[in-house]
């Protein structure tokens, strides 16, 4: 732990406090979960899985939010300890959208800081008639293109000023 001492002043005099403990683990904001995968079950349900970006999986808590194409409000499933979520019953005629966020759980810290929401995962039919397979492939391709870095090789001209030529060595 770190210990922080605060000193200051106000119109009524000096303000001083004793040491306060500062635990770095209580101020961690994890990366958003990645690679959301939605699979249909035999019983007309869905299983959502994802990858956690935290190096210690036992120290993470997740929250899933989801909605279908007919709902305006998100449904939430908080307090998940595993990288899997089961939605037991869905309407195959609707498009479902899922997102996941994470934070350090109560066993490893006392933070209330959550990651950003993950990129969305989709399943079902949209109003435009795009199939679930197309939507998932489009999302995976766009995520792959965004995250892939391509090194660029630039050729820069030799700098020179008018009337002052630069000599090559």
XYZ file of N, CA, C and O in Angstrom:
676
model
N 0.821 -1.197 0.000
C 0.000 0.000 0.000
C 0.862 1.257 0.000
O 1.988 1.239 0.435
N 0.258 2.320 -0.481
C 0.870 3.639 -0.423
C 0.179 4.398 0.701
O -0.989 4.170 0.992
N 0.891 5.327 1.303
C 0.287 6.178 2.313
C 0.367 7.614 1.828
O 1.416 8.068 1.362
N -0.745 8.301 1.914
C -0.840 9.665 1.426
C -1.079 10.589 2.609
O -1.941 10.328 3.454
N -0.305 11.666 2.649
C -0.483 12.692 3.670
C -1.030 13.932 2.981
O -0.529 14.332 1.937
N -2.054 14.519 3.548
C -2.635 15.736 2.983
C -2.356 16.913 3.915
O -2.614 16.830 5.109
N -1.849 17.963 3.323
C -1.650 19.215 4.050
C -2.304 20.320 3.243
O -2.289 20.301 2.020
N -2.832 21.297 3.913
C -3.445 22.408 3.214
C -3.802 23.506 4.190
O -3.486 23.446 5.377
N -4.441 24.508 3.671
C -4.863 25.603 4.542
C -6.188 26.154 4.054
O -6.559 25.985 2.901
N -6.873 26.793 4.961
C -8.131 27.460 4.642
C -8.135 28.785 5.401
O -7.188 29.098 6.135
N -9.192 29.539 5.268
C -9.294 30.809 5.965
C -9.249 30.667 7.472
O -8.864 31.586 8.199
N -9.598 29.494 7.981
C -9.626 29.299 9.435
C -8.336 28.652 9.955
O -8.251 28.335 11.122
N -7.363 28.447 9.093
C -6.094 27.896 9.574
C -5.616 26.731 8.730
O -6.184 26.399 7.684
N -4.559 26.101 9.196
C -3.970 24.960 8.486
C -4.839 23.710 8.662
O -5.448 23.507 9.710
N -4.839 22.907 7.599
C -5.560 21.634 7.624
C -4.520 20.541 7.419
O -3.734 20.590 6.493
N -4.516 19.581 8.303
C -3.578 18.477 8.176
C -4.287 17.203 8.588
O -5.033 17.180 9.561
N -4.069 16.169 7.825
C -4.655 14.867 8.155
C -3.534 13.853 8.285
O -2.498 13.970 7.630
N -3.788 12.842 9.063
C -2.826 11.748 9.197
C -2.752 10.952 7.902
O -3.449 11.250 6.925
N -1.941 9.954 7.884
C -1.775 9.173 6.653
C -3.057 8.430 6.276
O -3.786 7.943 7.138
N -3.311 8.388 4.960
C -4.419 7.596 4.431
C -3.837 6.503 3.572
O -2.948 6.754 2.752
N -4.342 5.300 3.734
C -3.859 4.183 2.946
C -4.458 4.255 1.541
O -5.647 4.521 1.380
N -3.636 4.039 0.543
C -4.054 4.055 -0.856
C -3.631 2.734 -1.473
O -2.443 2.447 -1.580
N -4.609 1.897 -1.828
C -4.326 0.608 -2.438
C -4.583 0.692 -3.939
O -5.699 0.958 -4.378
N -3.536 0.472 -4.704
C -3.636 0.570 -6.153
C -4.689 -0.390 -6.708
O -5.423 -0.045 -7.632
N -4.810 -1.574 -6.125
C -5.774 -2.568 -6.622
C -7.217 -2.078 -6.529
O -8.087 -2.587 -7.207
N -7.472 -1.067 -5.697
C -8.818 -0.519 -5.576
C -9.108 0.566 -6.601
O -10.176 1.164 -6.586
N -8.147 0.821 -7.475
C -8.304 1.866 -8.485
C -8.043 1.353 -9.889
O -7.713 2.123 -10.789
N -8.182 0.049 -10.089
C -7.938 -0.579 -11.388
C -9.211 -0.532 -12.229
O -10.285 -0.891 -11.755
N -9.070 -0.074 -13.468
C -10.162 -0.146 -14.438
C -9.722 -1.135 -15.508
O -8.800 -0.854 -16.275
N -10.334 -2.306 -15.559
C -9.889 -3.310 -16.536
C -10.285 -2.940 -17.959
O -11.141 -2.079 -18.188
N -9.644 -3.600 -18.918
C -10.046 -3.472 -20.308
C -11.401 -4.147 -20.483
O -11.752 -5.069 -19.744
N -12.145 -3.704 -21.466
C -13.451 -4.313 -21.752
C -13.254 -5.752 -22.237
O -12.274 -6.052 -22.916
N -14.178 -6.645 -21.900
C -14.117 -8.010 -22.438
C -14.151 -7.984 -23.966
O -14.664 -7.048 -24.581
N -13.602 -9.034 -24.566
C -13.515 -9.115 -26.024
C -14.041 -10.459 -26.521
O -14.277 -11.370 -25.741
N -14.164 -10.548 -27.835
C -14.508 -11.784 -28.540
C -15.828 -12.393 -28.058
O -15.884 -13.565 -27.696
N -16.887 -11.604 -28.052
C -18.195 -12.128 -27.681
C -18.656 -13.137 -28.722
O -18.574 -12.880 -29.925
N -19.125 -14.275 -28.252
C -19.640 -15.335 -29.126
C -21.016 -15.725 -28.604
O -21.182 -15.990 -27.414
N -21.999 -15.759 -29.509
C -23.367 -16.131 -29.138
C -23.714 -17.428 -29.865
O -23.625 -17.506 -31.084
N -24.102 -18.448 -29.097
C -24.499 -19.734 -29.665
C -25.919 -20.071 -29.234
O -26.292 -19.854 -28.080
N -26.689 -20.628 -30.166
C -28.053 -21.066 -29.862
C -28.007 -22.444 -29.210
O -27.138 -23.265 -29.518
N -28.942 -22.694 -28.290
C -29.053 -24.012 -27.661
C -30.210 -24.777 -28.300
O -31.015 -24.205 -29.039
N -30.313 -26.051 -27.991
C -31.395 -26.882 -28.531
C -32.758 -26.462 -27.988
O -33.779 -26.715 -28.613
N -32.796 -25.822 -26.827
C -34.052 -25.461 -26.171
C -34.484 -24.033 -26.464
O -35.162 -23.417 -25.653
N -34.069 -23.484 -27.596
C -34.454 -22.128 -27.996
C -33.888 -21.061 -27.069
O -34.505 -20.042 -26.824
N -32.684 -21.314 -26.546
C -31.999 -20.351 -25.695
C -30.699 -19.917 -26.346
O -30.355 -20.353 -27.450
N -29.978 -19.061 -25.665
C -28.690 -18.581 -26.158
C -27.646 -18.689 -25.056
O -27.956 -18.503 -23.882
N -26.426 -18.974 -25.460
C -25.293 -18.954 -24.544
C -24.296 -17.942 -25.089
O -23.835 -18.049 -26.225
N -23.998 -16.944 -24.255
C -23.030 -15.903 -24.595
C -21.736 -16.210 -23.853
O -21.748 -16.489 -22.660
N -20.626 -16.160 -24.570
C -19.320 -16.319 -23.922
C -18.399 -15.207 -24.411
O -18.652 -14.583 -25.444
N -17.327 -14.950 -23.661
C -16.416 -13.866 -24.000
C -15.063 -14.135 -23.373
O -14.901 -15.039 -22.559
N -14.071 -13.338 -23.757
C -12.732 -13.418 -23.190
C -12.525 -12.251 -22.236
O -12.827 -11.110 -22.573
N -11.986 -12.564 -21.072
C -11.640 -11.530 -20.102
C -10.224 -11.060 -20.381
O -9.352 -11.856 -20.702
N -9.986 -9.787 -20.252
C -8.655 -9.228 -20.481
C -7.846 -9.128 -19.187
O -6.736 -8.632 -19.180
N -8.412 -9.613 -18.083
C -7.715 -9.580 -16.795
C -6.812 -10.808 -16.674
O -7.230 -11.920 -17.002
N -5.588 -10.635 -16.178
C -4.666 -11.769 -16.065
C -5.055 -12.771 -14.976
O -4.650 -13.913 -15.029
N -5.849 -12.354 -13.999
C -6.279 -13.246 -12.921
C -7.787 -13.427 -13.007
O -8.547 -12.600 -12.500
N -8.260 -14.500 -13.648
C -9.707 -14.657 -13.857
C -10.528 -14.757 -12.581
O -11.701 -14.409 -12.570
N -9.931 -15.203 -11.488
C -10.695 -15.332 -10.242
C -10.941 -13.984 -9.573
O -11.677 -13.912 -8.604
N -10.345 -12.917 -10.089
C -10.497 -11.589 -9.495
C -11.458 -10.695 -10.279
O -11.473 -9.486 -10.074
N -12.238 -11.267 -11.172
C -13.071 -10.450 -12.051
C -14.544 -10.757 -11.859
O -14.944 -11.897 -11.650
N -15.339 -9.712 -11.937
C -16.804 -9.806 -11.925
C -17.292 -9.199 -13.233
O -16.725 -8.227 -13.723
N -18.357 -9.761 -13.795
C -18.882 -9.290 -15.075
C -20.341 -8.883 -14.942
O -21.064 -9.364 -14.074
N -20.755 -8.014 -15.833
C -22.160 -7.673 -15.979
C -22.496 -7.749 -17.465
O -21.771 -7.197 -18.297
N -23.573 -8.439 -17.774
C -24.057 -8.541 -19.155
C -25.286 -7.663 -19.286
O -26.124 -7.618 -18.382
N -25.370 -6.967 -20.402
C -26.624 -6.291 -20.725
C -27.041 -6.761 -22.106
O -26.204 -7.017 -22.976
N -28.360 -6.879 -22.279
C -28.884 -7.366 -23.557
C -30.269 -6.787 -23.790
O -30.955 -6.363 -22.862
N -30.637 -6.758 -25.046
C -31.997 -6.370 -25.421
C -32.283 -6.944 -26.788
O -31.385 -7.286 -27.547
N -33.574 -7.041 -27.081
C -33.950 -7.497 -28.421
C -34.435 -6.296 -29.225
O -34.565 -5.189 -28.708
N -34.684 -6.523 -30.498
C -35.029 -5.428 -31.413
C -36.346 -4.742 -31.057
O -36.611 -3.642 -31.525
N -37.167 -5.338 -30.225
C -38.439 -4.741 -29.830
C -38.328 -3.929 -28.531
O -39.193 -3.136 -28.221
N -37.253 -4.156 -27.753
C -37.088 -3.483 -26.461
C -36.245 -2.221 -26.598
O -35.279 -2.196 -27.346
N -36.610 -1.200 -25.846
C -35.781 0.005 -25.785
C -34.864 -0.034 -24.575
O -33.793 0.558 -24.578
N -35.283 -0.707 -23.530
C -34.508 -0.787 -22.284
C -33.617 -2.029 -22.283
O -34.005 -3.085 -22.760
N -32.437 -1.868 -21.703
C -31.520 -2.999 -21.547
C -31.956 -3.846 -20.358
O -32.355 -3.324 -19.329
N -31.844 -5.156 -20.500
C -31.965 -6.084 -19.382
C -30.544 -6.324 -18.884
O -29.614 -6.391 -19.691
N -30.353 -6.437 -17.569
C -29.007 -6.608 -17.036
C -28.906 -7.869 -16.197
O -29.838 -8.227 -15.486
N -27.738 -8.492 -16.284
C -27.406 -9.650 -15.457
C -26.101 -9.321 -14.740
O -25.016 -9.515 -15.295
N -26.169 -8.772 -13.506
C -24.953 -8.377 -12.784
C -24.369 -9.519 -11.958
O -25.005 -10.552 -11.751
N -23.148 -9.306 -11.483
C -22.532 -10.227 -10.527
C -22.110 -11.564 -11.084
O -22.012 -12.532 -10.334
N -21.807 -11.634 -12.362
C -21.390 -12.908 -12.957
C -19.920 -13.159 -12.659
O -19.084 -12.275 -12.814
N -19.597 -14.388 -12.269
C -18.219 -14.738 -11.922
C -17.512 -15.533 -13.014
O -16.325 -15.808 -12.901
N -18.240 -15.918 -14.063
C -17.661 -16.700 -15.147
C -17.834 -15.960 -16.465
O -18.637 -15.033 -16.568
N -17.112 -16.400 -17.484
C -17.163 -15.755 -18.797
C -18.212 -16.410 -19.692
O -17.985 -16.661 -20.873
N -19.363 -16.663 -19.096
C -20.467 -17.296 -19.831
C -21.789 -16.814 -19.236
O -21.881 -16.567 -18.033
N -22.782 -16.650 -20.111
C -24.106 -16.212 -19.682
C -25.134 -16.987 -20.490
O -25.017 -17.109 -21.714
N -26.153 -17.502 -19.798
C -27.191 -18.300 -20.440
C -28.501 -17.517 -20.447
O -28.985 -17.112 -19.398
N -29.053 -17.310 -21.621
C -30.382 -16.710 -21.766
C -31.308 -17.850 -22.175
O -31.250 -18.322 -23.308
N -32.158 -18.342 -21.263
C -32.864 -19.606 -21.479
C -33.905 -19.603 -22.595
O -34.180 -20.644 -23.168
N -34.495 -18.459 -22.921
C -35.564 -18.467 -23.918
C -35.493 -17.190 -24.755
O -35.454 -16.085 -24.198
N -35.458 -17.351 -26.066
C -35.416 -16.204 -26.966
C -36.420 -16.392 -28.102
O -36.858 -17.501 -28.385
N -36.775 -15.310 -28.754
C -37.640 -15.322 -29.925
C -36.746 -15.254 -31.160
O -36.082 -14.242 -31.378
N -36.697 -16.301 -31.974
C -35.798 -16.316 -33.129
C -36.145 -15.277 -34.199
O -35.356 -15.032 -35.104
N -37.283 -14.633 -34.075
C -37.680 -13.602 -35.038
C -37.156 -12.215 -34.660
O -37.376 -11.263 -35.379
N -36.503 -12.114 -33.522
C -35.977 -10.822 -33.056
C -34.463 -10.823 -33.118
O -33.822 -11.869 -33.023
N -33.889 -9.631 -33.236
C -32.442 -9.458 -33.188
C -32.045 -9.119 -31.754
O -32.582 -8.184 -31.168
N -31.112 -9.876 -31.187
C -30.634 -9.653 -29.824
C -29.245 -9.021 -29.872
O -28.397 -9.414 -30.666
N -29.039 -8.050 -28.994
C -27.753 -7.377 -28.868
C -27.232 -7.600 -27.455
O -27.981 -7.445 -26.489
N -25.958 -7.973 -27.345
C -25.325 -8.254 -26.052
C -24.078 -7.404 -25.892
O -23.355 -7.155 -26.852
N -23.807 -6.983 -24.653
C -22.553 -6.335 -24.297
C -22.155 -6.776 -22.890
O -23.016 -7.143 -22.087
N -20.844 -6.726 -22.614
C -20.322 -7.167 -21.320
C -19.317 -6.132 -20.819
O -18.581 -5.542 -21.610
N -19.305 -5.916 -19.503
C -18.274 -5.095 -18.879
C -17.721 -5.860 -17.682
O -18.320 -6.840 -17.229
N -16.569 -5.408 -17.155
C -15.937 -6.136 -16.058
C -15.359 -5.169 -15.027
O -15.148 -3.988 -15.308
N -15.115 -5.709 -13.835
C -14.431 -4.960 -12.780
C -13.760 -5.957 -11.847
O -14.054 -7.148 -11.867
N -12.849 -5.453 -11.029
C -12.213 -6.289 -10.014
C -13.281 -6.654 -8.986
O -14.022 -5.792 -8.515
N -13.372 -7.939 -8.633
C -14.433 -8.368 -7.712
C -14.074 -8.109 -6.247
O -12.964 -7.703 -5.925
N -15.013 -8.375 -5.373
C -14.864 -8.061 -3.943
C -13.783 -8.887 -3.255
O -13.325 -8.515 -2.172
N -13.356 -9.985 -3.852
C -12.328 -10.815 -3.239
C -10.917 -10.275 -3.490
O -9.980 -10.650 -2.808
N -10.779 -9.395 -4.468
C -9.455 -8.886 -4.831
C -9.328 -7.374 -4.715
O -8.253 -6.829 -4.946
N -10.390 -6.675 -4.416
C -10.334 -5.230 -4.280
C -11.695 -4.675 -3.908
O -12.689 -5.401 -3.884
N -11.723 -3.389 -3.632
C -12.991 -2.759 -3.256
C -13.412 -1.695 -4.261
O -14.179 -0.804 -3.941
N -12.932 -1.791 -5.481
C -13.229 -0.781 -6.490
C -14.682 -0.840 -6.951
O -15.312 -1.891 -6.934
N -15.162 0.304 -7.359
C -16.473 0.394 -7.990
C -16.300 0.793 -9.461
O -17.252 1.143 -10.128
N -15.075 0.742 -9.949
C -14.753 1.178 -11.302
C -14.927 0.035 -12.305
O -14.274 -1.002 -12.194
N -15.794 0.238 -13.277
C -16.069 -0.764 -14.311
C -15.305 -0.430 -15.587
O -15.003 0.729 -15.861
N -15.069 -1.450 -16.383
C -14.506 -1.247 -17.720
C -15.564 -0.586 -18.600
O -16.730 -0.452 -18.201
N -15.167 -0.211 -19.791
C -16.136 0.211 -20.795
C -16.929 -1.020 -21.216
O -16.503 -2.151 -20.997
N -18.072 -0.806 -21.846
C -18.829 -1.930 -22.409
C -18.059 -2.503 -23.590
O -17.389 -1.775 -24.326
N -18.162 -3.803 -23.774
C -17.519 -4.472 -24.909
C -18.183 -4.039 -26.214
O -19.265 -3.442 -26.212
N -17.530 -4.359 -27.315
C -18.207 -4.231 -28.603
C -19.417 -5.153 -28.569
O -19.374 -6.213 -27.941
N -20.511 -4.804 -29.237
C -21.702 -5.642 -29.151
C -21.575 -6.955 -29.913
O -20.843 -7.036 -30.899
N -22.279 -7.958 -29.412
C -22.463 -9.227 -30.102
C -23.929 -9.330 -30.477
O -24.793 -8.834 -29.751
N -24.234 -9.949 -31.618
C -25.606 -10.008 -32.122
C -26.023 -11.451 -32.385
O -25.195 -12.298 -32.711
N -27.342 -11.676 -32.278
C -27.924 -12.952 -32.680
C -29.370 -12.702 -33.059
O -30.084 -11.953 -32.387
N -29.835 -13.366 -34.127
C -31.234 -13.304 -34.527
C -31.429 -12.588 -35.836
O -30.500 -12.410 -36.617
N -32.659 -12.165 -36.084
C -33.024 -11.500 -37.327
C -33.239 -10.020 -37.076
O -33.863 -9.625 -36.105
N -32.745 -9.215 -37.997
C -32.975 -7.775 -37.875
C -34.163 -7.394 -38.742
O -34.636 -8.172 -39.568
N -34.635 -6.174 -38.572
C -35.767 -5.685 -39.367
C -35.435 -5.574 -40.841
O -36.304 -5.597 -41.686
N -34.164 -5.450 -41.163
C -33.766 -5.322 -42.563
C -33.575 -6.676 -43.229
O -33.252 -6.734 -44.398
N -33.728 -7.740 -42.473
C -33.637 -9.072 -43.054
C -32.230 -9.639 -43.096
O -32.014 -10.696 -43.659
N -31.245 -8.948 -42.510
C -29.897 -9.492 -42.480
C -29.878 -10.700 -41.546
O -30.433 -10.667 -40.466
N -29.228 -11.723 -41.959
C -29.206 -12.925 -41.132
C -28.232 -12.783 -39.976
O -27.335 -11.952 -40.000
N -28.417 -13.626 -38.986
C -27.549 -13.636 -37.816
C -26.116 -13.929 -38.223
O -25.185 -13.314 -37.734
N -25.908 -14.832 -39.164
C -24.567 -15.191 -39.592
C -23.870 -13.996 -40.234
O -22.712 -13.697 -39.937
N -24.574 -13.269 -41.084
C -23.988 -12.098 -41.729
C -23.626 -11.043 -40.694
O -22.560 -10.442 -40.747
N -24.508 -10.800 -39.727
C -24.257 -9.790 -38.702
C -23.013 -10.147 -37.885
O -22.177 -9.296 -37.619
N -22.882 -11.424 -37.503
C -21.724 -11.834 -36.715
C -20.442 -11.710 -37.529
O -19.426 -11.233 -37.043
N -20.482 -12.129 -38.806
C -19.286 -12.030 -39.646
C -18.911 -10.582 -39.886
O -17.738 -10.231 -39.869
N -19.889 -9.720 -40.098
C -19.601 -8.304 -40.314
C -18.956 -7.707 -39.078
O -17.984 -6.955 -39.170
N -19.442 -8.048 -37.892
C -18.881 -7.522 -36.650
C -17.463 -8.045 -36.441
O -16.557 -7.315 -36.081
N -17.251 -9.340 -36.681
C -15.919 -9.906 -36.500
C -14.926 -9.294 -37.473
O -13.794 -8.982 -37.105
N -15.329 -9.100 -38.721
C -14.430 -8.500 -39.715
C -14.090 -7.071 -39.341
O -12.938 -6.667 -39.415
N -15.076 -6.297 -38.935
C -14.796 -4.904 -38.589
C -13.914 -4.833 -37.351
O -13.011 -4.007 -37.273
N -14.144 -5.696 -36.362
C -13.310 -5.688 -35.164
C -11.887 -6.090 -35.509
O -10.922 -5.530 -35.000
N -11.730 -7.073 -36.409
C -10.400 -7.525 -36.814
C -9.661 -6.413 -37.549
O -8.484 -6.173 -37.304
N -10.353 -5.698 -38.431
C -9.709 -4.638 -39.185
C -9.304 -3.474 -38.292
O -8.252 -2.879 -38.475
N -10.119 -3.161 -37.317
C -9.823 -2.042 -36.438
C -8.631 -2.354 -35.546
O -7.779 -1.514 -35.312
N -8.527 -3.577 -35.057
C -7.483 -3.926 -34.099
C -6.160 -4.285 -34.752
O -5.158 -4.363 -34.107
N -6.161 -4.561 -36.021
C -4.937 -4.966 -36.687
C -4.115 -3.742 -37.051
O -4.608 -2.831 -37.681
N -2.888 -3.707 -36.654
C -2.053 -2.572 -36.998
C -1.158 -2.940 -38.174
O -0.647 -4.045 -38.258
N -1.006 -2.026 -39.082
C -0.191 -2.241 -40.267
C 0.936 -1.219 -40.243
O 0.685 -0.017 -40.267
N 2.185 -1.691 -40.171
C 3.287 -0.720 -40.167
C 3.413 -0.054 -41.534
O 3.250 -0.694 -42.566
N 3.663 1.227 -41.526
C 3.831 1.980 -42.760
C 5.287 2.355 -42.920
O 5.952 2.727 -41.967
N 5.794 2.271 -44.147
C 7.149 2.708 -44.448
C 7.036 3.975 -45.274
O 6.503 3.960 -46.382
N 7.486 5.079 -44.721
C 7.400 6.356 -45.409
C 8.787 6.774 -45.878
O 9.765 6.628 -45.150
N 8.868 7.310 -47.080
C 10.103 7.869 -47.583
C 10.004 9.373 -47.437
O 9.132 10.007 -48.033
N 10.880 9.933 -46.629
C 10.856 11.362 -46.393
C 11.934 12.029 -47.240
O 13.056 11.524 -47.346
N 11.610 13.172 -47.829
C 12.625 13.859 -48.622
C 13.686 14.468 -47.704
O 13.457 14.730 -46.538
N 14.869 14.665 -48.271
C 15.940 15.315 -47.526
C 15.573 16.779 -47.349
O 15.228 17.452 -48.321
N 15.622 17.292 -46.112
C 15.230 18.685 -45.905
C 16.268 19.644 -46.488
O 17.461 19.382 -46.475
N 15.789 20.731 -47.018
C 16.694 21.767 -47.508
C 15.976 23.100 -47.448
O 14.755 23.166 -47.451
N 16.753 24.152 -47.384
C 16.218 25.498 -47.374
C 16.624 26.169 -48.689
O 17.693 25.876 -49.241
N 15.817 27.097 -49.179
C 16.211 27.793 -50.400
C 17.568 28.490 -50.197
O 17.811 29.064 -49.142
N 18.397 28.395 -51.180
C 19.729 29.011 -51.184
C 20.709 28.356 -50.213
O 21.807 28.857 -50.008
N 20.301 27.278 -49.513
C 21.192 26.551 -48.623
C 21.070 25.052 -48.928
O 20.373 24.334 -48.241
N 21.705 24.569 -49.961
C 21.581 23.155 -50.315
C 22.181 22.252 -49.228
O 23.161 22.621 -48.585
N 21.566 21.102 -49.017
C 22.054 20.136 -48.053
C 22.996 19.196 -48.783
O 22.669 18.697 -49.860
N 24.149 18.947 -48.227
C 25.116 18.107 -48.879
C 24.953 16.680 -48.372
O 24.783 16.438 -47.188
N 24.984 15.740 -49.282
C 24.901 14.329 -48.932
C 26.249 13.841 -48.483
O 27.278 14.291 -48.958
N 26.251 12.910 -47.590
C 27.540 12.360 -47.119
C 27.840 11.061 -47.795
O 27.084 10.266 -48.125
